[in-house]
Coordinates of C-alpha atoms and ligand atoms in Angstrom, one line a residue:
M1 CA 76.6 173.2 32.9
N2 CA 72.9 172.0 32.0
I3 CA 71.9 168.6 33.6
K4 CA 69.2 166.8 32.0
S5 CA 66.8 164.8 34.7
K6 CA 63.6 162.9 34.6
F7 CA 62.4 165.1 37.2
K8 CA 63.7 168.5 35.7
D9 CA 66.6 169.7 33.9
Y10 CA 68.8 171.9 35.6
E11 CA 71.5 174.2 35.9
V12 CA 75.0 174.3 37.9
V13 CA 76.3 178.1 37.6
Q14 CA 79.8 178.8 38.9
V15 CA 79.7 182.2 40.3
D16 CA 82.5 184.7 41.7
S17 CA 80.6 187.1 43.6
D18 CA 78.4 186.5 46.7
S19 CA 75.9 188.6 45.3
F20 CA 73.8 186.0 43.8
F21 CA 72.8 185.1 47.5
K22 CA 70.9 188.1 48.1
E23 CA 69.4 187.7 44.8
L24 CA 67.8 184.5 45.8
A25 CA 65.5 186.3 48.6
Q26 CA 61.9 185.7 48.1
P27 CA 59.3 185.7 50.9
N28 CA 58.6 182.1 50.2
A29 CA 62.3 180.6 50.4
Y30 CA 63.0 178.6 53.6
Y31 CA 66.8 178.5 54.4
V32 CA 68.4 175.4 55.9
I33 CA 72.5 176.3 56.6
D34 CA 75.1 174.3 57.6
K35 CA 76.2 175.7 61.1
N36 CA 79.7 176.4 60.6
V37 CA 79.0 178.0 57.2
Y38 CA 76.3 180.5 59.2
E39 CA 79.0 181.2 61.5
L40 CA 81.7 181.9 59.3
Y41 CA 79.9 183.9 57.0
P42 CA 77.9 186.1 59.0
E43 CA 77.2 189.1 56.3
L44 CA 75.5 186.5 54.1
F45 CA 72.9 185.3 56.3
Q46 CA 72.3 188.0 58.7
S47 CA 69.5 189.6 57.4
L48 CA 67.6 185.9 57.6
R49 CA 64.5 185.8 59.7
E50 CA 64.6 183.2 62.7
D51 CA 61.6 181.4 61.6
F52 CA 62.7 181.1 57.7
L53 CA 66.1 179.4 59.0
F54 CA 67.1 176.3 60.3
I55 CA 71.0 175.9 61.1
L56 CA 71.9 172.2 60.8
E57 CA 75.1 171.1 62.7
S58 CA 76.5 168.6 59.6
T59 CA 77.3 165.5 61.4
E60 CA 76.9 162.0 60.1
E61 CA 74.9 161.5 63.5
N62 CA 72.6 164.2 62.0
K63 CA 71.7 162.7 58.7
T64 CA 68.7 161.0 60.0
I65 CA 64.8 160.7 59.3
E66 CA 64.4 162.7 62.4
M67 CA 66.4 165.8 61.5
A68 CA 64.7 165.5 58.0
L69 CA 61.3 165.6 59.8
A70 CA 62.0 168.3 62.1
I71 CA 62.8 170.5 59.3
C72 CA 59.6 169.5 57.2
E73 CA 58.0 170.3 60.9
R74 CA 59.3 174.1 60.5
I75 CA 58.7 174.6 56.8
T76 CA 54.6 173.3 58.0
K77 CA 54.7 176.6 60.3
L78 CA 55.1 178.6 57.2
P79 CA 52.1 180.3 55.3
A80 CA 53.6 179.2 51.8
K81 CA 52.7 175.5 51.1
R82 CA 53.5 174.2 47.8
N83 CA 55.0 177.1 46.6
V84 CA 57.8 177.4 49.4
S85 CA 61.0 177.0 48.0
L86 CA 63.9 175.1 49.9
I87 CA 67.4 177.1 49.8
S88 CA 70.2 174.8 51.1
C89 CA 73.9 175.6 51.8
G90 CA 76.3 173.5 53.2
G91 CA 78.2 170.2 52.3
G92 CA 76.9 167.0 51.5
I93 CA 75.4 166.2 55.0
V94 CA 73.3 169.4 54.2
Q95 CA 72.7 168.4 50.5
D96 CA 71.7 164.8 51.5
V97 CA 69.4 165.9 54.2
T98 CA 67.3 169.0 52.5
G99 CA 67.0 166.9 49.3
F100 CA 65.1 164.4 50.9
V101 CA 63.1 167.2 52.5
A102 CA 62.5 168.8 49.3
N103 CA 61.4 165.6 47.9
V104 CA 59.1 164.3 50.2
M105 CA 57.7 167.7 51.4
Y106 CA 54.3 168.1 49.6
R107 CA 55.0 165.3 47.2
G108 CA 58.1 167.9 46.2
I109 CA 59.1 171.7 46.2
K110 CA 61.7 174.0 44.2
W111 CA 64.8 173.0 46.0
I112 CA 68.3 175.4 45.2
F113 CA 71.6 174.2 46.5
I114 CA 74.7 175.9 47.2
P115 CA 77.6 173.7 48.0
T116 CA 80.1 174.7 50.7
T117 CA 82.2 171.7 50.4
L118 CA 84.9 170.9 47.7
L119 CA 83.3 167.4 48.0
A120 CA 79.6 168.6 47.4
A121 CA 80.9 171.1 44.4
C122 CA 82.9 168.2 42.7
D123 CA 80.5 165.5 43.0
S124 CA 77.4 164.9 45.1
C125 CA 75.7 168.2 43.6
I126 CA 74.9 166.5 40.6
G127 CA 72.8 163.5 40.5
G128 CA 69.9 163.8 42.5
K129 CA 70.8 161.4 45.3
T130 CA 69.4 162.3 48.8
S131 CA 70.8 159.9 51.9
L132 CA 70.2 159.4 55.3
N133 CA 71.9 157.1 57.9
Y134 CA 69.5 154.6 59.5
K135 CA 70.8 153.1 62.6
S136 CA 74.6 151.9 62.3
Y137 CA 74.0 151.7 58.4
K138 CA 75.3 154.4 56.3
N139 CA 73.2 155.9 53.5
L140 CA 70.6 153.3 53.9
L141 CA 67.4 155.5 53.2
G142 CA 67.2 157.7 50.4
T143 CA 65.5 158.6 47.1
F144 CA 66.5 160.5 43.9
Y145 CA 65.4 164.2 43.4
P146 CA 67.4 166.8 42.1
P147 CA 67.7 170.4 42.8
D148 CA 66.2 172.9 40.6
H149 CA 69.5 175.1 40.7
V150 CA 73.3 174.4 41.9
F151 CA 75.3 177.7 42.5
L152 CA 78.9 177.0 42.9
F153 CA 80.8 179.8 45.3
T154 CA 84.6 178.2 45.5
R155 CA 85.2 180.9 47.9
F156 CA 83.7 178.7 50.3
F157 CA 86.6 176.3 50.0
D158 CA 89.0 179.1 51.8
T159 CA 87.5 178.4 55.0
L160 CA 87.3 174.4 54.6
S161 CA 89.7 172.5 57.6
E162 CA 92.6 170.6 56.1
R163 CA 90.6 167.3 56.7
D164 CA 87.6 168.5 54.8
F165 CA 89.6 169.6 51.9
L166 CA 91.5 166.7 51.8
S167 CA 88.4 164.8 51.5
G168 CA 86.7 166.4 48.6
L169 CA 90.4 166.2 46.9
G170 CA 89.7 162.3 47.5
E171 CA 86.7 162.4 45.3
V172 CA 88.7 164.9 42.7
V173 CA 91.5 162.1 42.5
K174 CA 88.6 159.4 41.9
F175 CA 87.1 161.1 39.1
N176 CA 90.5 161.9 37.6
I177 CA 91.8 158.2 37.7
M178 CA 88.2 157.1 36.2
R179 CA 89.2 159.6 33.3
G180 CA 92.5 157.4 32.9
E181 CA 95.8 158.5 31.5
A182 CA 94.7 162.2 30.8
G183 CA 93.1 162.5 34.1
I184 CA 95.7 161.2 36.2
E185 CA 98.9 163.0 34.1
S186 CA 96.7 166.5 34.9
M187 CA 96.7 165.4 38.9
E188 CA 100.3 164.4 38.7
R189 CA 100.8 168.2 37.3
D190 CA 98.7 170.1 39.2
L191 CA 98.8 168.1 42.6
N192 CA 100.7 170.9 44.7
L193 CA 98.5 173.9 43.1
L194 CA 95.4 171.6 44.1
L195 CA 96.6 171.1 47.4
A196 CA 97.7 174.9 47.8
R197 CA 93.8 175.4 47.0
D198 CA 95.0 177.7 43.8
K199 CA 91.5 178.9 42.9
V200 CA 91.8 178.6 39.3
V201 CA 93.3 175.1 39.5
V202 CA 90.3 173.9 42.2
G203 CA 87.8 175.6 39.8
R204 CA 88.9 173.5 36.6
F205 CA 89.2 170.3 38.5
V206 CA 85.6 170.7 39.8
E207 CA 84.2 171.2 36.5
T208 CA 86.3 167.9 34.8
S209 CA 84.8 166.1 37.8
L210 CA 81.1 167.1 36.9
E211 CA 81.9 166.5 33.3
F212 CA 83.1 163.3 33.9
K213 CA 79.9 162.4 36.0
K214 CA 77.4 164.4 33.9
P215 CA 77.2 161.2 30.9
F216 CA 76.6 158.5 33.7
I217 CA 74.0 160.4 35.9
E218 CA 72.1 161.3 32.4
A219 CA 72.3 157.9 31.4
D220 CA 71.1 156.0 34.3
E221 CA 69.8 158.5 36.7
F222 CA 68.5 155.8 38.8
D223 CA 71.4 153.9 39.3
K224 CA 70.0 150.7 37.4
G225 CA 73.3 150.1 35.0
E226 CA 76.0 152.0 33.9
R227 CA 76.0 154.8 37.1
I228 CA 77.0 152.2 39.5
L229 CA 80.1 152.1 38.1
L230 CA 80.8 155.6 39.5
N231 CA 80.9 153.8 42.7
F232 CA 84.2 152.5 42.2
A233 CA 86.2 152.6 45.7
H234 CA 82.8 153.1 47.3
T235 CA 82.1 149.6 48.9
F236 CA 85.4 149.8 50.9
G237 CA 85.3 153.7 51.6
H238 CA 81.8 153.4 52.9
S239 CA 82.9 150.2 55.1
L240 CA 85.8 152.2 56.4
E241 CA 83.7 155.4 57.4
V242 CA 81.9 153.2 59.4
T243 CA 84.4 151.1 60.9
S244 CA 86.3 154.6 62.1
R245 CA 82.7 155.8 63.2
Y246 CA 83.4 158.2 60.6
H247 CA 86.6 159.7 61.6
I248 CA 87.9 159.0 58.3
P249 CA 85.5 161.4 56.3
H250 CA 83.7 160.1 52.9
G251 CA 86.0 161.6 50.2
T252 CA 89.4 160.4 52.2
A253 CA 88.0 156.8 52.7
V254 CA 86.9 156.8 48.8
A255 CA 90.4 157.7 48.3
I256 CA 91.5 154.7 50.3
G257 CA 88.9 152.7 49.2
M258 CA 90.8 153.2 45.5
M259 CA 93.7 152.0 46.8
I260 CA 92.0 148.6 48.3
A261 CA 90.6 148.2 44.8
G262 CA 93.9 148.6 43.1
E263 CA 95.5 146.2 45.5
I264 CA 93.2 143.4 44.6
S265 CA 93.1 144.4 41.2
L266 CA 96.8 144.0 40.9
K267 CA 96.9 140.8 42.8
R268 CA 94.5 139.8 40.1
G269 CA 96.6 140.6 37.0
D270 CA 94.0 142.8 36.1
L271 CA 95.9 146.1 36.6
R272 CA 99.5 147.0 35.7
K273 CA 102.1 147.9 38.4
S274 CA 102.9 150.9 37.0
I275 CA 99.6 152.2 36.9
F276 CA 98.8 151.1 40.7
D277 CA 102.2 152.9 41.7
R278 CA 100.7 156.1 40.7
I279 CA 97.6 155.8 42.1
K280 CA 99.3 155.3 45.5
I281 CA 101.4 158.4 45.3
L282 CA 98.4 160.3 44.4
V283 CA 96.3 158.6 47.4
K284 CA 99.0 159.2 49.8
A285 CA 99.5 162.7 49.2
I286 CA 96.0 163.5 49.9
V287 CA 95.4 160.9 52.9
R288 CA 97.2 162.8 56.0
I289 CA 94.6 161.8 58.8
D290 CA 96.2 159.2 61.6
L291 CA 94.5 155.9 60.6
E292 CA 93.9 153.1 63.3
R293 CA 95.0 149.4 62.2
E294 CA 91.3 148.4 64.1
W295 CA 89.6 150.6 61.5
F296 CA 91.1 148.0 58.7
E297 CA 90.1 144.7 61.2
I298 CA 88.6 142.2 58.1
N299 CA 85.7 141.0 60.2
S300 CA 84.5 144.2 60.8
V301 CA 85.3 145.6 57.3
I302 CA 83.4 142.5 55.6
N303 CA 80.5 143.2 58.2
A304 CA 80.1 146.5 56.9
M305 CA 80.5 145.9 53.0
K306 CA 77.9 143.1 53.1
K307 CA 75.3 145.8 54.7
D308 CA 76.5 148.5 51.7
K309 CA 73.3 148.5 49.3
K310 CA 75.5 147.4 46.4
Q311 CA 75.7 143.9 47.6
T312 CA 73.5 141.3 46.0
G313 CA 74.0 138.3 48.0
D314 CA 76.2 136.1 50.0
T315 CA 79.1 136.7 47.7
L316 CA 81.2 140.4 47.9
T317 CA 80.9 142.6 45.2
A318 CA 83.1 145.8 44.1
I319 CA 83.7 147.7 41.3
L320 CA 87.5 147.2 40.0
L321 CA 89.7 149.1 37.7
D322 CA 91.7 147.4 34.8
S323 CA 95.0 148.3 33.1
D324 CA 92.7 149.9 30.1
F325 CA 90.9 152.4 32.7
R326 CA 87.8 149.9 32.6
L327 CA 85.8 149.5 35.5
N328 CA 84.3 146.4 36.1
I329 CA 81.9 145.0 38.8
K330 CA 83.2 141.9 40.3
N331 CA 80.7 139.4 42.2
D332 CA 83.8 137.0 43.6
L333 CA 85.8 139.0 45.9
T334 CA 87.1 136.6 48.4
T335 CA 87.6 137.4 52.2
A336 CA 91.3 136.2 52.1
E337 CA 92.0 138.8 49.2
V338 CA 90.4 141.6 50.9
S339 CA 92.3 141.1 54.1
Q340 CA 95.3 141.0 52.3
A341 CA 94.6 144.3 50.7
L342 CA 93.3 145.9 53.7
L343 CA 97.0 145.0 55.4
F344 CA 99.0 145.9 52.9
V345 CA 97.3 149.6 52.4
F346 CA 97.5 150.2 55.9
D347 CA 100.8 149.6 56.1
Y348 CA 101.6 151.8 53.1
L349 CA 99.6 154.8 54.2
V350 CA 100.8 154.9 58.0
S351 CA 104.6 154.1 56.4
Ligands
NAD401 N1 74.2 162.5 47.8 C1 75.2 162.4 47.0 O1 75.1 161.8 46.1 C2 76.4 162.2 47.9 C3 77.5 162.0 47.1 C4 78.9 161.9 48.2 C5 78.6 162.2 49.4 N2 77.7 162.2 50.1 C6 77.6 162.3 51.4 O2 77.9 163.9 51.8 C7 78.6 163.6 53.3 C8 80.2 164.3 53.0 O3 79.9 165.7 52.7 P1 80.8 166.9 52.5 O4 82.3 166.1 52.7 O5 80.8 167.4 52.0 O6 80.9 167.2 54.1 P2 79.9 167.7 55.4 O7 78.7 168.4 55.2 O8 79.8 166.5 56.1 O9 80.6 168.8 56.2 C9 82.0 168.6 56.7 C10 82.6 169.7 57.4 O10 82.7 170.8 57.0 C11 81.7 171.9 57.4 N3 81.8 173.2 56.4 C12 80.8 173.0 55.4 N4 81.1 173.8 54.5 C13 82.6 174.6 55.1 C14 82.9 176.0 54.5 N5 82.8 176.5 53.4 N6 83.8 176.2 55.3 C15 84.3 175.4 56.9 N7 83.5 174.5 57.1 C16 82.6 174.1 56.3 C17 80.9 171.4 57.9 O11 80.3 172.1 59.1 C18 81.4 170.0 58.5 O12 81.9 170.5 59.8 C19 78.7 162.2 53.6 O13 77.4 162.4 54.6 C20 78.5 161.2 52.5 O14 77.5 160.1 52.6 C21 76.2 162.5 49.4

């Protein structure tokens, strides 16, 4: 798949053997590898020299400007300057930090990204967003900077924990609900195969998710217009990540956010019950973590929502879905309706 970007067009390639990794080796390459991936796949990384390698522990606490600067600092020690290539291998956290580094280091260096989580493969690897957390605010700092190449090697998903695999499925379910009737039907048909990590089916859903995202990011790379619609469910999702202190992983929070958005649309009369019932079943199948009521406490959620980038004023803004699968920006959400939806969704998911 070729992605058009104002910076540079780039390729996303599915590979079925790890030989691509050795082919990337070159004297000017600096590697940033997720710590778990580094330990799980020693055969891939054993030949890398320590001074060309940064091992990153992927936690939200590490997605900071300090971590990005620590990597920049290490890159300054290399003989190669603007001709250095950054090769990063990991999930969305490695991507967010290394995308930022690739963008600011010498005002932009070559960057190759190898997503190792389902979430990074089906969503974040395209679109060029780089994000860092600042104080308690999620993704407050960031830039746009796409990679030069993305290599998708789905064998990496075999070792994902249940929590992280299901988090990736959260984004897959989101894209397929946004696709409309055909997307929902395909999810309903293949849900069990997806949950069983069937390679062919997972690979297909990664592709349909990226295909759905591609026209939005190409038409509105800098998130000024229609790309904002891709944030469906994210206002609530980001808030739950914050209120749960990241116990709820990103894609799972987005899946729960979809239900909150759906419940609000239903109560407004904008979404048919028959569609919402199908969304609820899909979301419940993939949300398998123990939820705590305090994470859904209205004041904390509203507080977190107000710090979200998408908020433009004092009113609460979110993207809601209607019965024709149109996504609409709503600027008039009330605390009462968010509160009702939070209570409903929590009770439904823990029942
Ligand atoms: N830039 C964007 O466009 C964008 C989009 C969506 C999400 N994000 C960000 O991505 C982050 C979430 O990323 P994520 O869900 O990909 O995961 P992650 O990077 O947070 O990693 C989750 C866990 O999986 C481990 N892991 C990674 N690959 C593995 C593998 N193959 N086998 C075993 N363990 C592995 C990691 O070590 C980590 O413990 C959030 O910070 C979110 O805000 C960014």
